[in-house]
CSV table of C-alpha atoms and ligand atoms in Angstrom, one decimal:
chain,number,residue,atom,x,y,z
G,29,UNK,CA,27.5,262.8,8.7
G,30,UNK,CA,27.6,258.8,9.2
G,31,UNK,CA,29.3,257.5,6.3
G,32,UNK,CA,27.8,254.4,3.7
G,33,UNK,CA,29.7,251.1,2.6
G,34,UNK,CA,29.7,249.4,-0.2
G,35,UNK,CA,27.1,247.0,1.0
G,36,UNK,CA,24.6,249.6,1.6
G,37,UNK,CA,24.9,251.2,-1.8
G,38,UNK,CA,21.7,249.8,-3.8
G,39,UNK,CA,23.8,248.8,-7.4
G,40,UNK,CA,25.2,245.9,-4.3
G,41,UNK,CA,22.6,244.7,-3.0
G,42,UNK,CA,20.2,244.4,-5.7
G,43,UNK,CA,22.6,242.6,-7.3
G,44,UNK,CA,22.7,240.8,-3.3
G,45,UNK,CA,18.7,240.5,-5.0
G,46,UNK,CA,18.0,242.2,-1.7
G,47,UNK,CA,14.3,243.3,-1.5
G,48,UNK,CA,14.5,247.2,-1.6
G,49,UNK,CA,12.0,250.0,-1.8
G,50,UNK,CA,13.2,250.5,-5.5
G,51,UNK,CA,15.0,249.7,-8.5
G,52,UNK,CA,18.3,251.1,-8.6
G,53,UNK,CA,19.7,252.3,-12.5
G,54,UNK,CA,22.7,253.3,-13.9
G,55,UNK,CA,23.0,254.0,-18.1
G,56,UNK,CA,25.9,252.0,-20.2
G,57,UNK,CA,27.4,254.5,-22.2
G,58,UNK,CA,26.4,257.4,-19.9
G,59,UNK,CA,29.0,259.3,-21.0
G,60,UNK,CA,29.4,260.2,-24.1
G,61,UNK,CA,28.5,262.4,-26.9
G,62,UNK,CA,24.9,263.1,-26.0
G,63,UNK,CA,26.0,265.6,-23.4
G,64,UNK,CA,27.0,269.4,-24.0
G,65,UNK,CA,29.1,269.1,-21.2
G,66,UNK,CA,31.3,265.6,-22.5
G,67,UNK,CA,32.0,267.6,-25.9
G,68,UNK,CA,32.9,270.4,-24.2
G,69,UNK,CA,35.6,268.6,-21.9
G,70,UNK,CA,35.9,266.5,-25.5
G,71,UNK,CA,37.7,270.0,-27.4
G,72,UNK,CA,39.6,270.4,-24.6
G,73,UNK,CA,41.3,267.6,-24.4
G,74,UNK,CA,41.9,266.9,-28.2
G,75,UNK,CA,40.6,263.9,-28.1
G,76,UNK,CA,39.6,260.4,-26.4
G,77,UNK,CA,42.2,258.9,-25.9
G,78,UNK,CA,43.5,262.6,-23.9
G,79,UNK,CA,40.5,262.1,-21.7
G,80,UNK,CA,40.5,258.2,-20.2
G,81,UNK,CA,45.0,258.7,-19.8
G,82,UNK,CA,44.4,262.3,-18.1
G,83,UNK,CA,42.9,261.2,-14.6
G,84,UNK,CA,41.3,265.2,-13.3
G,85,UNK,CA,39.0,264.9,-17.5
G,86,UNK,CA,38.2,261.8,-17.2
G,87,UNK,CA,37.3,261.6,-13.7
G,88,UNK,CA,34.9,265.0,-14.6
G,89,UNK,CA,33.0,263.1,-18.1
G,90,UNK,CA,32.5,260.1,-14.8
G,91,UNK,CA,30.2,262.8,-12.6
G,92,UNK,CA,29.0,264.4,-15.6
G,93,UNK,CA,26.1,262.7,-15.9
G,94,UNK,CA,25.4,262.2,-12.2
G,95,UNK,CA,25.9,265.7,-11.7
G,96,UNK,CA,22.6,266.3,-14.3
G,97,UNK,CA,20.7,262.8,-14.0
G,98,UNK,CA,21.0,261.3,-10.1
G,99,UNK,CA,21.7,258.0,-10.7
G,100,UNK,CA,23.2,254.8,-8.5
G,101,UNK,CA,26.3,254.1,-10.5
G,102,UNK,CA,29.2,256.1,-11.7
G,103,UNK,CA,31.4,254.3,-14.1
G,104,UNK,CA,34.7,254.6,-14.4
G,105,UNK,CA,35.6,256.9,-18.4
G,106,UNK,CA,38.2,254.0,-19.8
G,107,UNK,CA,37.5,251.5,-22.5
G,108,UNK,CA,38.0,248.6,-22.4
G,109,UNK,CA,40.4,248.5,-25.3
G,110,UNK,CA,43.0,250.3,-22.6
G,111,UNK,CA,44.6,247.2,-21.7
G,112,UNK,CA,45.5,246.4,-24.9
G,113,UNK,CA,47.3,249.7,-25.4
G,114,UNK,CA,49.4,248.5,-22.1
G,115,UNK,CA,49.7,244.8,-23.1
G,116,UNK,CA,51.5,246.4,-25.9
G,117,UNK,CA,49.2,247.4,-28.7
G,118,UNK,CA,49.3,250.9,-30.5
G,119,UNK,CA,45.3,252.5,-30.5
G,120,UNK,CA,43.8,255.1,-32.3
G,121,UNK,CA,40.4,256.4,-32.0
G,122,UNK,CA,38.7,258.6,-35.0
G,123,UNK,CA,35.3,259.1,-35.8
G,124,UNK,CA,34.6,255.8,-37.4
G,125,UNK,CA,35.4,253.7,-33.5
G,126,UNK,CA,38.3,252.2,-32.3
G,127,UNK,CA,41.2,250.7,-34.4
G,128,UNK,CA,44.6,248.8,-33.7
G,129,UNK,CA,46.8,249.1,-36.7
G,130,UNK,CA,49.7,246.6,-35.1
G,131,UNK,CA,46.5,243.0,-35.1
G,132,UNK,CA,48.0,240.1,-33.4
G,133,UNK,CA,47.8,237.7,-37.1
G,134,UNK,CA,50.3,235.2,-35.3
G,135,UNK,CA,51.7,233.0,-32.3
G,136,UNK,CA,54.7,235.9,-32.1
G,137,UNK,CA,52.3,238.3,-32.3
G,138,UNK,CA,50.7,236.9,-28.6
G,139,UNK,CA,55.0,236.2,-26.9
G,140,UNK,CA,55.3,239.8,-27.2
G,141,UNK,CA,52.4,241.2,-26.1
G,142,UNK,CA,53.4,242.0,-22.2
G,143,UNK,CA,51.8,241.0,-19.0
G,144,UNK,CA,49.0,243.9,-17.6
G,145,UNK,CA,50.6,245.1,-14.1
G,146,UNK,CA,47.7,247.7,-14.0
G,147,UNK,CA,49.0,250.0,-10.8
G,148,UNK,CA,52.5,250.9,-13.7
G,149,UNK,CA,50.4,251.0,-16.6
G,150,UNK,CA,46.7,251.8,-16.3
G,151,UNK,CA,47.7,253.5,-12.5
G,152,UNK,CA,45.4,256.4,-14.3
G,153,UNK,CA,42.3,254.4,-14.2
G,154,UNK,CA,43.4,253.5,-10.3
G,155,UNK,CA,43.6,257.6,-10.1
G,156,UNK,CA,40.3,258.4,-11.3
G,157,UNK,CA,38.8,256.2,-9.6
G,158,UNK,CA,40.6,258.1,-6.4
G,159,UNK,CA,39.0,261.1,-7.4
G,160,UNK,CA,36.0,259.9,-9.1
G,161,UNK,CA,35.1,258.6,-5.9
G,162,UNK,CA,36.5,261.4,-3.6
G,163,UNK,CA,34.1,263.9,-5.1
G,164,UNK,CA,30.3,260.8,-5.7
G,165,UNK,CA,27.7,261.3,-3.5
G,166,UNK,CA,28.3,258.6,-0.1
G,167,UNK,CA,25.4,256.3,-2.0
G,168,UNK,CA,26.6,256.4,-5.2
G,169,UNK,CA,28.0,253.9,-5.9
G,170,UNK,CA,30.9,253.1,-8.6
G,171,UNK,CA,31.1,250.6,-10.7
G,172,UNK,CA,34.8,249.3,-13.4
G,173,UNK,CA,35.3,247.3,-15.6
G,174,UNK,CA,37.4,245.1,-18.8
G,175,UNK,CA,36.5,243.3,-21.8
G,176,UNK,CA,35.6,240.1,-21.7
G,177,UNK,CA,39.1,237.8,-23.3
G,178,UNK,CA,36.7,236.6,-26.4
G,179,UNK,CA,35.6,240.6,-27.5
G,180,UNK,CA,39.3,241.9,-26.8
G,181,UNK,CA,40.8,239.1,-28.5
G,182,UNK,CA,38.6,240.1,-31.4
G,183,UNK,CA,39.5,243.6,-30.9
G,184,UNK,CA,43.3,242.8,-31.6
G,185,UNK,CA,42.8,240.4,-34.0
G,186,UNK,CA,41.2,242.2,-36.0
G,187,UNK,CA,42.6,245.0,-36.0
G,188,UNK,CA,39.1,246.8,-34.9
G,189,UNK,CA,34.8,246.5,-34.5
G,190,UNK,CA,34.4,243.7,-37.4
G,191,UNK,CA,31.8,242.6,-38.6
G,192,UNK,CA,32.0,238.7,-39.7
G,193,UNK,CA,35.3,238.4,-37.4
G,194,UNK,CA,37.1,236.8,-40.1
G,195,UNK,CA,40.2,237.0,-38.7
G,196,UNK,CA,39.3,235.8,-35.2
G,197,UNK,CA,37.0,233.0,-36.9
G,198,UNK,CA,40.2,231.4,-38.9
G,199,UNK,CA,42.4,231.7,-35.8
G,200,UNK,CA,40.2,230.2,-33.2
G,201,UNK,CA,39.6,227.0,-35.8
G,202,UNK,CA,42.5,227.6,-37.9
G,203,UNK,CA,45.3,228.1,-34.7
G,204,UNK,CA,43.7,227.5,-31.6
G,205,UNK,CA,47.0,226.8,-30.2
G,206,UNK,CA,47.6,230.8,-30.9
G,207,UNK,CA,44.1,231.6,-30.1
G,208,UNK,CA,44.5,229.8,-27.1
G,209,UNK,CA,47.7,231.2,-25.7
G,210,UNK,CA,46.2,234.9,-26.7
G,211,UNK,CA,43.0,233.8,-24.0
G,212,UNK,CA,45.5,233.6,-21.7
G,213,UNK,CA,46.7,236.2,-21.6
G,214,UNK,CA,43.8,238.4,-21.7
G,215,UNK,CA,41.8,236.6,-19.0
G,216,UNK,CA,45.2,237.3,-16.8
G,217,UNK,CA,44.8,240.0,-17.7
G,218,UNK,CA,41.5,241.7,-17.2
G,219,UNK,CA,42.0,239.7,-14.0
G,220,UNK,CA,44.9,242.4,-13.3
G,221,UNK,CA,42.8,245.6,-14.2
G,222,UNK,CA,39.8,243.8,-12.6
G,223,UNK,CA,41.3,242.8,-9.6
G,224,UNK,CA,43.2,246.4,-9.5
G,225,UNK,CA,39.8,249.2,-9.8
G,226,UNK,CA,38.4,247.1,-6.9
G,227,UNK,CA,41.2,247.5,-4.9
G,228,UNK,CA,40.7,251.3,-6.0
G,229,UNK,CA,37.3,251.6,-4.6
G,230,UNK,CA,35.2,250.1,-7.1
G,231,UNK,CA,31.9,248.3,-5.6
G,232,UNK,CA,30.6,246.7,-8.6
G,233,UNK,CA,32.7,244.9,-11.9
G,234,UNK,CA,31.2,244.3,-15.4
G,235,UNK,CA,32.3,242.3,-18.1
G,236,UNK,CA,31.8,243.2,-21.3
G,237,UNK,CA,31.5,240.1,-23.5
G,238,UNK,CA,29.7,242.6,-26.3
G,239,UNK,CA,30.6,239.8,-28.8
G,240,UNK,CA,30.4,236.3,-27.2
G,241,UNK,CA,26.4,236.2,-29.2
G,242,UNK,CA,28.7,236.0,-31.9
G,243,UNK,CA,29.0,232.8,-31.6
G,244,UNK,CA,26.4,230.0,-31.4
G,245,UNK,CA,26.5,227.9,-28.2
G,246,UNK,CA,29.3,225.1,-29.2
G,247,UNK,CA,31.7,227.4,-30.4
G,248,UNK,CA,30.4,229.3,-26.8
G,249,UNK,CA,31.2,227.0,-24.8
G,250,UNK,CA,34.3,225.7,-25.9
G,251,UNK,CA,36.1,229.0,-27.0
G,252,UNK,CA,34.9,231.4,-24.7
G,253,UNK,CA,33.7,230.4,-21.5
G,254,UNK,CA,36.4,229.5,-20.3
G,255,UNK,CA,38.1,231.9,-19.7
G,256,UNK,CA,35.0,234.6,-18.7
G,257,UNK,CA,34.9,231.7,-16.2
G,258,UNK,CA,38.6,231.8,-15.2
G,259,UNK,CA,38.3,235.5,-15.1
G,260,UNK,CA,35.5,235.6,-12.8
G,261,UNK,CA,36.8,232.8,-10.5
G,262,UNK,CA,40.2,234.4,-10.1
G,263,UNK,CA,37.4,238.0,-8.6
G,264,UNK,CA,35.1,236.1,-7.0
G,265,UNK,CA,34.5,237.2,-3.0
G,266,UNK,CA,36.3,240.6,-3.3
G,267,UNK,CA,33.1,242.3,-5.2
G,268,UNK,CA,29.5,241.9,-7.0
G,269,UNK,CA,30.2,241.4,-10.7
G,270,UNK,CA,28.0,241.8,-14.2
G,271,UNK,CA,29.1,239.6,-17.2
G,272,UNK,CA,27.2,241.5,-20.3
G,273,UNK,CA,26.8,239.9,-23.3
G,274,UNK,CA,24.7,241.4,-26.5
G,275,UNK,CA,23.2,239.2,-28.6
G,276,UNK,CA,22.8,236.4,-26.4
G,277,UNK,CA,19.3,235.1,-26.3
G,278,UNK,CA,21.4,231.4,-26.6
G,279,UNK,CA,23.4,231.4,-23.7
G,280,UNK,CA,21.6,233.3,-21.0
G,281,UNK,CA,21.4,230.0,-18.8
G,282,UNK,CA,24.5,229.6,-19.4
G,283,UNK,CA,25.7,233.0,-19.3
G,284,UNK,CA,24.1,233.1,-15.6
G,285,UNK,CA,26.3,229.8,-14.6
G,286,UNK,CA,29.3,231.3,-15.5
G,287,UNK,CA,30.4,232.7,-11.5
G,288,UNK,CA,29.2,236.2,-11.7
G,289,UNK,CA,26.3,238.0,-9.2
G,290,UNK,CA,24.7,239.5,-12.3
G,291,UNK,CA,24.0,239.1,-16.3
G,292,UNK,CA,23.6,242.1,-18.1
G,293,UNK,CA,20.6,241.6,-21.1
G,294,UNK,CA,20.3,243.6,-24.5
G,295,UNK,CA,16.9,245.0,-25.5
G,296,UNK,CA,16.2,241.4,-28.0
G,297,UNK,CA,15.7,239.5,-24.6
G,298,UNK,CA,12.4,239.1,-22.7
G,299,UNK,CA,13.6,240.8,-18.7
G,300,UNK,CA,10.9,239.1,-17.3
G,301,UNK,CA,11.0,235.7,-18.9
G,302,UNK,CA,15.1,235.6,-18.2
G,303,UNK,CA,14.4,235.5,-14.4
G,304,UNK,CA,12.0,232.8,-14.6
G,305,UNK,CA,14.0,230.7,-17.2
G,306,UNK,CA,17.9,232.1,-15.0
G,307,UNK,CA,15.5,230.7,-12.2
G,308,UNK,CA,16.3,233.5,-9.4
G,309,UNK,CA,20.2,233.0,-9.4
G,310,UNK,CA,21.7,235.5,-10.4
G,311,UNK,CA,21.1,239.5,-11.1
G,312,UNK,CA,19.0,240.5,-14.2
G,313,UNK,CA,20.5,244.1,-15.3
G,314,UNK,CA,19.1,245.3,-18.3
G,315,UNK,CA,16.6,246.6,-21.1
G,316,UNK,CA,15.5,249.5,-22.7
G,317,UNK,CA,15.8,249.0,-26.2
G,318,UNK,CA,18.4,252.4,-26.5
G,319,UNK,CA,16.9,253.5,-29.2
G,320,UNK,CA,14.1,253.5,-27.5
G,321,UNK,CA,15.1,257.5,-25.5
G,322,UNK,CA,15.3,259.1,-29.4
G,323,UNK,CA,11.4,259.0,-28.9
G,324,UNK,CA,10.0,261.9,-26.3
G,325,UNK,CA,9.8,262.2,-22.3
G,326,UNK,CA,6.3,260.6,-22.3
G,327,UNK,CA,7.0,257.6,-24.2
G,328,UNK,CA,10.2,257.5,-23.3
G,329,UNK,CA,8.5,257.4,-18.9
G,330,UNK,CA,5.8,254.8,-20.4
G,331,UNK,CA,9.0,252.6,-21.8
G,332,UNK,CA,10.2,252.3,-18.6
G,333,UNK,CA,7.3,252.3,-16.4
G,334,UNK,CA,6.2,249.1,-18.4
G,335,UNK,CA,9.3,247.5,-18.2
G,336,UNK,CA,8.9,247.6,-14.7
G,337,UNK,CA,5.4,246.4,-14.3
G,338,UNK,CA,6.8,243.1,-16.1
G,339,UNK,CA,9.5,243.0,-13.6
G,340,UNK,CA,6.6,243.7,-10.9
G,341,UNK,CA,9.4,244.5,-8.3
G,342,UNK,CA,11.1,240.9,-8.1
G,343,UNK,CA,14.6,241.3,-6.3
G,344,UNK,CA,18.2,241.2,-8.0
G,345,UNK,CA,16.9,243.8,-10.9
G,346,UNK,CA,19.0,247.5,-11.6
G,347,UNK,CA,17.4,249.0,-14.7
G,348,UNK,CA,19.9,250.1,-17.3
G,349,UNK,CA,19.3,250.4,-21.2
G,350,UNK,CA,20.3,247.5,-23.0
G,351,UNK,CA,23.4,248.6,-25.2
G,352,UNK,CA,25.1,252.2,-24.6
G,353,UNK,CA,22.8,255.7,-24.5
G,354,UNK,CA,22.8,256.4,-28.3
G,355,UNK,CA,25.0,260.1,-29.4
G,356,UNK,CA,21.7,261.5,-30.6
G,357,UNK,CA,19.6,261.6,-27.3
G,358,UNK,CA,18.8,264.1,-26.0
G,359,UNK,CA,19.4,264.5,-22.5
G,360,UNK,CA,16.1,265.5,-21.9
G,361,UNK,CA,14.6,261.6,-21.9
G,362,UNK,CA,17.6,260.3,-20.3
G,363,UNK,CA,16.2,263.1,-17.4
G,364,UNK,CA,12.6,260.7,-18.0
G,365,UNK,CA,14.6,257.3,-18.2
G,366,UNK,CA,16.0,257.8,-14.3
G,367,UNK,CA,12.5,260.1,-12.7
G,368,UNK,CA,11.1,257.1,-14.1
G,369,UNK,CA,11.7,254.3,-12.0
G,370,UNK,CA,12.5,256.6,-8.9
G,371,UNK,CA,9.3,258.2,-8.5
G,372,UNK,CA,8.2,254.5,-7.8
G,373,UNK,CA,9.8,254.5,-4.4
G,374,UNK,CA,7.5,251.8,-2.3
C,2,1CP,O1,34.0,260.9,-27.5
C,2,1CP,C1,34.5,259.8,-28.2
C,2,1CP,O2,33.6,260.1,-29.3
C,2,1CP,C2,34.2,258.3,-27.7
C,2,1CP,C3,33.4,257.2,-27.5
C,2,1CP,C4,33.6,256.2,-27.0
C,2,1CP,C5,32.9,257.1,-25.8
C,2,1CP,C6,32.4,257.3,-24.4
C,2,1CP,C7,34.2,255.3,-27.4
C,2,1CP,C8,35.2,254.4,-28.1
C,2,1CP,N1,34.4,255.3,-25.7
C,2,1CP,C9,33.5,255.4,-24.9
C,2,1CP,C10,33.8,254.9,-23.3
C,2,1CP,C11,33.9,253.9,-23.0
C,2,1CP,N2,33.4,253.0,-23.4
C,2,1CP,C12,33.5,254.3,-21.2
C,2,1CP,C13,33.2,254.5,-19.8
C,2,1CP,C14,31.7,255.4,-20.0
C,2,1CP,C15,30.6,254.7,-19.9
C,2,1CP,O3,30.2,253.7,-19.9
C,2,1CP,O4,30.0,256.2,-19.3
C,2,1CP,C16,32.7,251.8,-21.1
C,2,1CP,C17,32.4,251.1,-20.0
C,2,1CP,C18,33.0,251.6,-22.7
C,2,1CP,C19,33.4,249.6,-22.5
C,2,1CP,C20,33.2,249.6,-24.2
C,2,1CP,N3,33.8,249.7,-25.6
C,2,1CP,C21,32.4,248.1,-24.7
C,2,1CP,C22,32.0,247.1,-23.9
C,2,1CP,C23,30.9,248.0,-23.8
C,2,1CP,C24,29.6,248.2,-25.1
C,2,1CP,O5,29.5,249.1,-25.7
C,2,1CP,O6,29.4,247.5,-25.5
C,2,1CP,C25,33.3,248.0,-26.6
C,2,1CP,C26,33.5,246.8,-27.0
C,2,1CP,C27,34.0,249.2,-26.4
C,2,1CP,C28,35.0,249.6,-27.7
C,2,1CP,C29,35.0,251.2,-28.0
C,2,1CP,N4,35.2,252.3,-28.3
C,2,1CP,C30,34.6,253.2,-28.6
C,2,1CP,C31,33.4,252.8,-29.7
C,2,1CP,C32,33.1,253.7,-30.5
C,2,1CP,C33,33.5,251.4,-28.7
C,2,1CP,C34,32.4,250.4,-29.4
C,2,1CP,C35,32.6,250.1,-31.1
C,2,1CP,C36,32.7,249.2,-31.7
C,2,1CP,O7,31.5,248.6,-31.7
C,2,1CP,O8,33.0,248.2,-32.5
C-alpha cells in the first residue's frame, strides 16, 4: 500500500490552485446534531464540552460524517472558544449556544489571561488529531482551525453571541489600548494553536473570522486586519491556510491580500465573480447557502451542479457551504451535495 503525503491530498492541491480531476468538498459543521450518531454520542457524553475534551469521543464524531459521506476532509471536533477557556475564561454551552460568564471588561482582565501553551492546555486537541489521522482514509485531508482575533475578541468581551457588539465596539473606540492588548494576546494564542495543530498532522488550517463582516472596511482595516495578518505571518509556509469571513462581500479584495492561500465565502457572495475580483491570487471556498440543504435531495443536486457549472472548472475551488450545516438538515441532502460534485470527475 502506498501512503499519500499531505501534498497529494485533493484539498491541499485545490488550495495550491492546481488543476484537478474534480473539486474537493467538505462542509462547515459537518459533524453535528443533524446526525443521529452524533446525538447518540452527545447524549452519552452529557454535553458538548465533554465531547470536545474527550479525544476518543471527539475523534469519533469527527469521523462520523466522513464515514457516511466520504468528504475530502475531516475537521477536528472542537470549537473556536476552547483557546479562551485554556487562557482562563470560564466557558459553558447550553441550548442557546456558548456563554463566557466572566467577560473581559477592562485592562486587568486582559492582563490576567494566561498565555496559551497548546501542548499543555489544549493537548486534548492534539490527541484527537492523532486518533483521527490513524482512522482517516489516506486520501482524506485533516483540517485544524482557530478563531481569528477579532471574532475571538467579540466572544471574550461580549461574553457570548452578540447582535450589535456594543461592548466590543465601545472598547475598540474608547479604550483602544485595552482592545489592542487583547488583540495582541489573541493573535499570539491563535498562531500558537494553529502551529500546534499543523505539528499534530493537520494538512490545512482554517481561521474563522465569523464576525469580521460586521465592521465596515475602514474599521476592519484598522481594528481587525492587522492581527489576522499577524496570525497568518506567524503560520506561513507550513500548510495552506483558509480565512473564512461571514457577511464580508465588502472586504473580499482585502481578505484575498491578507496572505492566506484561500478565502471562504458565505453564500451572499457571487462565487464566480469573486475569481475575477481577486484576480486568481487565492483559492476560493464555498458557498452553497446551508438553507438550500433544507430542500429535497434533487433540488440540492440541481443547485450544486449550477454552482459548479458557474465556477466552470477554474482551478482553486473548494466546494463547501456558505456557513455551517443547520441541525434541521436531512442527511440525505448532505449525501446529495457530496455526490453531485463527485459524479463530475473529469
Ligand atoms: O452539539 C451542540 O449543541 C454543539 C453545537 C456546536 C458544534 C457542533 C458548537 C457550539 N460548536 C460545534 C463545533 C464546531 N464549531 C466546529 C467543529 C465541527 C465541524 O465543523 O464539523 C467548528 C469548526 C466550530 C467553529 C465555530 N464555533 C465558529 C466558527 C464557524 C462559524 O460557525 O461561523 C463559531 C462562531 C463558533 C462558536 C459556536 N460554538 C457553538 C455554537 C452554536 C457557536 C456559534 C454561536 C454563535 O452564533 O455565536
